[in-house]
mmCIF file of C-alpha atoms and ligand atoms in Angstrom:
data_model
loop_
_atom_site.group_PDB
_atom_site.id
_atom_site.type_symbol
_atom_site.label_atom_id
_atom_site.label_comp_id
_atom_site.label_asym_id
_atom_site.label_seq_id
_atom_site.Cartn_x
_atom_site.Cartn_y
_atom_site.Cartn_z
ATOM 1 C CA MET L 1049 59.324 -17.957 43.952
ATOM 2 C CA ALA L 1050 60.466 -17.985 40.325
ATOM 3 C CA SER L 1051 61.417 -14.617 38.838
ATOM 4 C CA ASN L 1052 59.900 -12.699 35.967
ATOM 5 C CA ASN L 1053 63.206 -11.730 34.378
ATOM 6 C CA ILE L 1054 62.968 -13.551 31.072
ATOM 7 C CA TYR L 1055 59.338 -12.643 30.511
ATOM 8 C CA HIS L 1056 60.367 -9.059 31.084
ATOM 9 C CA LEU L 1057 62.870 -9.467 28.226
ATOM 10 C CA PHE L 1058 60.115 -10.940 26.007
ATOM 11 C CA LYS L 1059 58.046 -7.816 26.599
ATOM 12 C CA GLN L 1060 60.710 -5.357 25.510
ATOM 13 C CA ASP L 1061 59.646 -3.144 22.668
ATOM 14 C CA LYS L 1062 62.124 -4.760 20.271
ATOM 15 C CA LYS L 1063 62.134 -7.557 17.712
ATOM 16 C CA GLN L 1064 64.055 -10.597 18.941
ATOM 17 C CA ILE L 1065 65.320 -13.919 17.639
ATOM 18 C CA ALA L 1066 65.440 -17.259 19.389
ATOM 19 C CA THR L 1067 67.729 -20.023 18.193
ATOM 20 C CA LEU L 1068 66.107 -23.423 18.710
ATOM 21 C CA ILE L 1069 68.414 -26.273 19.658
ATOM 22 C CA ASP L 1070 67.346 -29.884 19.325
ATOM 23 C CA PRO L 1071 69.408 -31.640 22.032
ATOM 24 C CA ASP L 1072 69.335 -34.904 20.057
ATOM 25 C CA LYS L 1073 71.191 -33.252 17.184
ATOM 26 C CA ALA L 1074 73.573 -31.151 19.273
ATOM 27 C CA ASP L 1075 76.985 -32.110 20.562
ATOM 28 C CA VAL L 1076 79.419 -29.946 22.448
ATOM 29 C CA ILE L 1077 81.557 -29.220 19.341
ATOM 30 C CA SER L 1078 78.709 -28.314 16.974
ATOM 31 C CA LEU L 1079 77.165 -26.268 19.764
ATOM 32 C CA LYS L 1080 80.241 -24.045 19.959
ATOM 33 C CA LYS L 1081 80.030 -23.353 16.212
ATOM 34 C CA LEU L 1082 76.305 -22.718 16.474
ATOM 35 C CA VAL L 1083 76.657 -20.260 19.354
ATOM 36 C CA GLU L 1084 79.459 -18.406 17.576
ATOM 37 C CA ALA L 1085 77.395 -18.156 14.405
ATOM 38 C CA THR L 1086 74.277 -17.024 16.247
ATOM 39 C CA ALA L 1087 75.949 -14.538 18.569
ATOM 40 C CA SER L 1088 73.281 -11.958 17.748
ATOM 41 C CA ALA L 1089 70.422 -14.244 18.860
ATOM 42 C CA ASP L 1090 68.540 -12.987 21.896
ATOM 43 C CA PHE L 1091 67.483 -16.343 23.344
ATOM 44 C CA TYR L 1092 68.235 -20.029 23.060
ATOM 45 C CA PHE L 1093 65.258 -22.349 23.096
ATOM 46 C CA ILE L 1094 65.972 -26.019 23.729
ATOM 47 C CA GLY L 1095 63.722 -29.046 23.447
ATOM 48 C CA GLY L 1096 61.693 -31.004 20.936
ATOM 49 C CA SER L 1097 58.554 -33.035 20.278
ATOM 50 C CA LEU L 1098 60.487 -36.284 20.598
ATOM 51 C CA LEU L 1099 63.879 -36.725 22.231
ATOM 52 C CA ASN L 1100 65.644 -40.043 21.965
ATOM 53 C CA GLU L 1101 68.769 -39.095 23.915
ATOM 54 C CA ASP L 1102 68.823 -38.263 27.594
ATOM 55 C CA ASN L 1103 71.178 -35.309 27.219
ATOM 56 C CA ILE L 1104 69.154 -32.121 27.623
ATOM 57 C CA GLU L 1105 70.931 -31.260 30.884
ATOM 58 C CA LYS L 1106 74.355 -31.855 29.351
ATOM 59 C CA ILE L 1107 73.547 -29.614 26.377
ATOM 60 C CA ILE L 1108 72.096 -26.876 28.597
ATOM 61 C CA LEU L 1109 75.206 -26.907 30.788
ATOM 62 C CA ALA L 1110 77.442 -26.740 27.711
ATOM 63 C CA LEU L 1111 75.351 -23.886 26.338
ATOM 64 C CA LYS L 1112 75.603 -21.973 29.592
ATOM 65 C CA GLN L 1113 79.405 -22.162 29.308
ATOM 66 C CA LEU L 1114 79.251 -20.699 25.811
ATOM 67 C CA THR L 1115 76.745 -17.871 26.181
ATOM 68 C CA SER L 1116 75.201 -15.578 28.736
ATOM 69 C CA LYS L 1117 71.979 -15.338 26.719
ATOM 70 C CA PRO L 1118 68.904 -16.841 28.369
ATOM 71 C CA VAL L 1119 68.365 -20.563 27.839
ATOM 72 C CA ILE L 1120 64.684 -21.425 27.765
ATOM 73 C CA ILE L 1121 63.198 -24.905 27.684
ATOM 74 C CA PHE L 1122 60.713 -25.471 24.870
ATOM 75 C CA PRO L 1123 59.389 -28.806 26.079
ATOM 76 C CA GLY L 1124 57.726 -31.561 24.103
ATOM 77 C CA ASN L 1125 56.748 -33.118 27.430
ATOM 78 C CA GLY L 1126 57.411 -32.871 31.145
ATOM 79 C CA MET L 1127 60.487 -35.107 30.944
ATOM 80 C CA GLN L 1128 62.340 -32.162 29.413
ATOM 81 C CA ILE L 1129 62.149 -30.037 32.582
ATOM 82 C CA CYS L 1130 65.689 -29.199 33.679
ATOM 83 C CA ASP L 1131 66.564 -26.781 36.444
ATOM 84 C CA LYS L 1132 69.836 -25.773 34.760
ATOM 85 C CA ALA L 1133 67.936 -23.581 32.271
ATOM 86 C CA ASP L 1134 66.733 -20.044 33.008
ATOM 87 C CA ALA L 1135 63.076 -20.461 32.146
ATOM 88 C CA ILE L 1136 60.532 -22.733 30.521
ATOM 89 C CA LEU L 1137 57.765 -22.065 28.057
ATOM 90 C CA LEU L 1138 54.920 -23.873 29.775
ATOM 91 C CA LEU L 1139 53.093 -24.763 26.578
ATOM 92 C CA SER L 1140 49.395 -25.473 26.447
ATOM 93 C CA LEU L 1141 48.527 -26.718 22.963
ATOM 94 C CA ILE L 1142 45.368 -24.644 22.681
ATOM 95 C CA SER L 1143 44.818 -25.255 18.962
ATOM 96 C CA GLY L 1144 44.406 -28.958 19.753
ATOM 97 C CA ARG L 1145 41.881 -30.967 21.672
ATOM 98 C CA ASN L 1146 44.296 -33.390 23.261
ATOM 99 C CA PRO L 1147 43.719 -32.990 27.018
ATOM 100 C CA GLU L 1148 47.160 -34.393 27.793
ATOM 101 C CA LEU L 1149 48.812 -31.380 26.154
ATOM 102 C CA LEU L 1150 46.224 -28.869 27.322
ATOM 103 C CA ILE L 1151 46.480 -29.717 31.042
ATOM 104 C CA GLY L 1152 47.442 -33.382 31.629
ATOM 105 C CA GLN L 1153 51.242 -33.107 31.498
ATOM 106 C CA HIS L 1154 51.011 -29.858 33.427
ATOM 107 C CA VAL L 1155 49.323 -31.586 36.362
ATOM 108 C CA GLN L 1156 51.702 -34.544 36.276
ATOM 109 C CA PHE L 1157 54.776 -32.350 36.401
ATOM 110 C CA ALA L 1158 53.389 -29.387 38.402
ATOM 111 C CA SER L 1159 55.260 -30.090 41.641
ATOM 112 C CA ILE L 1160 58.496 -30.983 39.875
ATOM 113 C CA LEU L 1161 58.288 -27.782 37.872
ATOM 114 C CA LYS L 1162 57.472 -25.729 40.950
ATOM 115 C CA ASN L 1163 60.448 -27.165 42.846
ATOM 116 C CA SER L 1164 62.785 -26.587 39.892
ATOM 117 C CA GLY L 1165 62.734 -22.846 40.524
ATOM 118 C CA LEU L 1166 62.560 -22.254 36.759
ATOM 119 C CA GLU L 1167 60.856 -19.095 35.619
ATOM 120 C CA ILE L 1168 57.579 -20.228 34.091
ATOM 121 C CA ILE L 1169 56.232 -18.473 31.005
ATOM 122 C CA SER L 1170 52.767 -19.875 30.327
ATOM 123 C CA THR L 1171 52.337 -19.990 26.580
ATOM 124 C CA GLY L 1172 49.364 -20.639 24.327
ATOM 125 C CA TYR L 1173 50.826 -22.903 21.675
ATOM 126 C CA ILE L 1174 48.904 -22.698 18.404
ATOM 127 C CA LEU L 1175 49.727 -25.155 15.664
ATOM 128 C CA ILE L 1176 48.982 -24.011 12.109
ATOM 129 C CA ASP L 1177 49.142 -26.284 9.065
ATOM 130 C CA GLY L 1178 52.654 -25.948 7.641
ATOM 131 C CA GLY L 1179 51.931 -27.713 4.361
ATOM 132 C CA LYS L 1180 53.059 -31.157 5.444
ATOM 133 C CA PRO L 1181 52.710 -33.367 8.505
ATOM 134 C CA THR L 1182 55.299 -32.350 11.104
ATOM 135 C CA SER L 1183 56.625 -34.096 14.210
ATOM 136 C CA VAL L 1184 54.626 -31.804 16.442
ATOM 137 C CA SER L 1185 51.298 -32.573 14.735
ATOM 138 C CA TYR L 1186 52.009 -36.319 14.697
ATOM 139 C CA ILE L 1187 53.372 -36.604 18.237
ATOM 140 C CA SER L 1188 50.768 -34.282 19.735
ATOM 141 C CA ASN L 1189 47.962 -36.131 17.958
ATOM 142 C CA THR L 1190 46.253 -32.843 17.162
ATOM 143 C CA THR L 1191 44.904 -31.265 14.006
ATOM 144 C CA PRO L 1192 46.606 -28.009 13.034
ATOM 145 C CA ILE L 1193 44.469 -24.980 12.200
ATOM 146 C CA PRO L 1194 44.193 -24.609 8.389
ATOM 147 C CA ASN L 1195 46.673 -21.977 7.216
ATOM 148 C CA ASN L 1196 43.981 -20.108 5.279
ATOM 149 C CA LYS L 1197 41.851 -19.648 8.408
ATOM 150 C CA PRO L 1198 43.646 -16.918 10.361
ATOM 151 C CA GLU L 1199 40.378 -16.023 12.055
ATOM 152 C CA ILE L 1200 40.441 -19.378 13.860
ATOM 153 C CA ALA L 1201 44.020 -18.707 14.990
ATOM 154 C CA ALA L 1202 42.973 -15.243 16.186
ATOM 155 C CA ALA L 1203 39.990 -16.571 18.155
ATOM 156 C CA THR L 1204 42.224 -19.248 19.678
ATOM 157 C CA ALA L 1205 44.797 -16.637 20.686
ATOM 158 C CA ILE L 1206 42.101 -14.433 22.242
ATOM 159 C CA ALA L 1207 40.821 -17.398 24.247
ATOM 160 C CA GLY L 1208 44.370 -18.208 25.358
ATOM 161 C CA THR L 1209 44.973 -14.713 26.671
ATOM 162 C CA GLN L 1210 41.535 -14.678 28.315
ATOM 163 C CA LEU L 1211 42.672 -17.777 30.188
ATOM 164 C CA GLY L 1212 45.668 -15.801 31.390
ATOM 165 C CA LEU L 1213 48.406 -17.255 29.180
ATOM 166 C CA LYS L 1214 51.319 -14.821 29.047
ATOM 167 C CA CYS L 1215 52.535 -15.496 25.495
ATOM 168 C CA ILE L 1216 51.184 -16.818 22.226
ATOM 169 C CA TYR L 1217 53.316 -19.039 19.985
ATOM 170 C CA LEU L 1218 52.218 -19.521 16.369
ATOM 171 C CA GLU L 1219 53.877 -22.737 15.217
ATOM 172 C CA ALA L 1220 53.976 -24.152 11.681
ATOM 173 C CA GLY L 1221 56.100 -27.084 12.902
ATOM 174 C CA SER L 1222 59.812 -27.655 12.571
ATOM 175 C CA GLY L 1223 60.789 -27.897 8.917
ATOM 176 C CA ALA L 1224 57.375 -26.683 7.740
ATOM 177 C CA GLU L 1225 57.041 -26.103 3.999
ATOM 178 C CA ILE L 1226 54.715 -23.166 4.489
ATOM 179 C CA VAL L 1227 55.595 -20.599 7.129
ATOM 180 C CA ILE L 1228 52.909 -18.841 9.176
ATOM 181 C CA SER L 1229 51.319 -16.310 6.840
ATOM 182 C CA THR L 1230 51.740 -12.606 7.453
ATOM 183 C CA ASP L 1231 47.914 -12.372 7.424
ATOM 184 C CA CYS L 1232 47.725 -14.808 10.295
ATOM 185 C CA ILE L 1233 50.475 -13.084 12.295
ATOM 186 C CA ASN L 1234 48.826 -9.738 11.679
ATOM 187 C CA MET L 1235 45.353 -10.866 12.659
ATOM 188 C CA VAL L 1236 46.555 -12.591 15.837
ATOM 189 C CA LYS L 1237 48.785 -9.705 16.868
ATOM 190 C CA ALA L 1238 45.884 -7.255 16.518
ATOM 191 C CA GLN L 1239 43.914 -9.240 19.092
ATOM 192 C CA ILE L 1240 46.448 -9.771 21.859
ATOM 193 C CA ASP L 1241 48.608 -7.669 24.126
ATOM 194 C CA VAL L 1242 51.113 -10.350 25.094
ATOM 195 C CA PRO L 1243 54.350 -11.251 23.276
ATOM 196 C CA LEU L 1244 53.848 -13.149 20.020
ATOM 197 C CA ILE L 1245 56.353 -15.877 19.108
ATOM 198 C CA VAL L 1246 56.397 -17.234 15.544
ATOM 199 C CA GLY L 1247 58.275 -20.238 14.189
ATOM 200 C CA GLY L 1248 58.361 -23.189 11.849
ATOM 201 C CA GLY L 1249 60.068 -23.429 8.467
ATOM 202 C CA ILE L 1250 61.685 -19.984 8.508
ATOM 203 C CA LYS L 1251 64.821 -20.133 6.366
ATOM 204 C CA SER L 1252 65.690 -16.639 5.165
ATOM 205 C CA LYS L 1253 66.282 -13.140 6.431
ATOM 206 C CA ALA L 1254 63.371 -11.984 4.257
ATOM 207 C CA GLN L 1255 61.032 -14.412 6.031
ATOM 208 C CA ILE L 1256 62.291 -13.257 9.430
ATOM 209 C CA GLN L 1257 61.699 -9.629 8.468
ATOM 210 C CA ALA L 1258 58.245 -10.396 7.040
ATOM 211 C CA ALA L 1259 57.239 -12.075 10.312
ATOM 212 C CA PHE L 1260 58.524 -9.091 12.311
ATOM 213 C CA ASN L 1261 56.751 -6.612 10.049
ATOM 214 C CA ALA L 1262 53.495 -8.530 10.431
ATOM 215 C CA GLY L 1263 53.715 -8.343 14.229
ATOM 216 C CA ALA L 1264 55.894 -11.178 15.534
ATOM 217 C CA ASP L 1265 57.874 -10.132 18.601
ATOM 218 C CA ILE L 1266 60.135 -13.187 18.661
ATOM 219 C CA VAL L 1267 61.007 -15.345 15.647
ATOM 220 C CA VAL L 1268 62.313 -18.863 16.228
ATOM 221 C CA ILE L 1269 64.901 -20.418 13.928
ATOM 222 C CA GLY L 1270 65.825 -24.072 14.261
ATOM 223 C CA ASN L 1271 66.198 -26.330 11.237
ATOM 224 C CA ALA L 1272 67.600 -23.699 8.897
ATOM 225 C CA LEU L 1273 70.693 -23.379 11.091
ATOM 226 C CA GLU L 1274 71.461 -27.052 10.668
ATOM 227 C CA LYS L 1275 72.068 -26.305 6.972
ATOM 228 C CA ASP L 1276 73.183 -22.684 6.870
ATOM 229 C CA LEU L 1277 74.803 -20.870 9.753
ATOM 230 C CA SER L 1278 75.036 -17.625 7.764
ATOM 231 C CA LEU L 1279 71.431 -16.647 8.463
ATOM 232 C CA PHE L 1280 72.656 -14.485 11.354
ATOM 233 C CA ASP L 1281 75.509 -12.739 9.442
HETATM 234 C C1 LIG M 1980 59.794 -25.428 15.685
HETATM 235 O O1 LIG M 1980 59.136 -23.148 15.584
HETATM 236 C C2 LIG M 1980 60.201 -24.004 15.663
HETATM 237 O O2 LIG M 1980 59.198 -25.773 16.855
HETATM 238 C C3 LIG M 1980 61.258 -23.761 14.626
HETATM 239 O O3 LIG M 1980 61.016 -24.425 13.418
HETATM 240 O O4 LIG M 1980 63.049 -25.803 13.010
HETATM 241 O O5 LIG M 1980 61.571 -25.110 11.109
HETATM 242 O O6 LIG M 1980 62.995 -23.431 12.283
HETATM 243 P P1 LIG M 1980 62.217 -24.706 12.408
#
């Protein structure tokens, strides 16, 4: 039976940061620099909408040598399941109407995931328009929620928690031009009592703080660290 250890950490009454690693862009040398520069991060998320290299296990193993922080798979699809990580965000793309990403992949990989022993954190994944098409909207073949319609995001989050999902992730998409608005974070947070993860396009400490102040429990930083490792100074 998988544990509940990482989810327990998500539920702490404290603001936390996850560093997102794209295994296609990581190598063992750059990873060392990244981990040193992000020593204050609370979690490492790893995965992506589209992976062209078959190296997620290698990068997870390298990461585990470099840090004792939890390594959590943030999968674009079931092929990214790897039992060397500590947990997986089992994403259901509840803002979309693509059955494959609502339940299809989950069924296909259910037994493999069960046998992996990974801690499973079922997560309602809500894609919000980030101002430009992103890999996640293209690859998932779903329409993001308009960023000026936080009430749709809130209703979607309520439905997700009513279905028993243990986390909500508001996603603007990697490299988004427009981050999730504080209005949206605020409105969603007011409606749920599970951890709220926010990510996509966040590039500054001010944006991280604004997301926290609006109600995000965990902020995810990916792209920005490829350009500027000082965000965690
Ligand atoms: C993307 O939310 C994450 O899935 C992080 O986005 O790479 O833009 O930080 P960035």
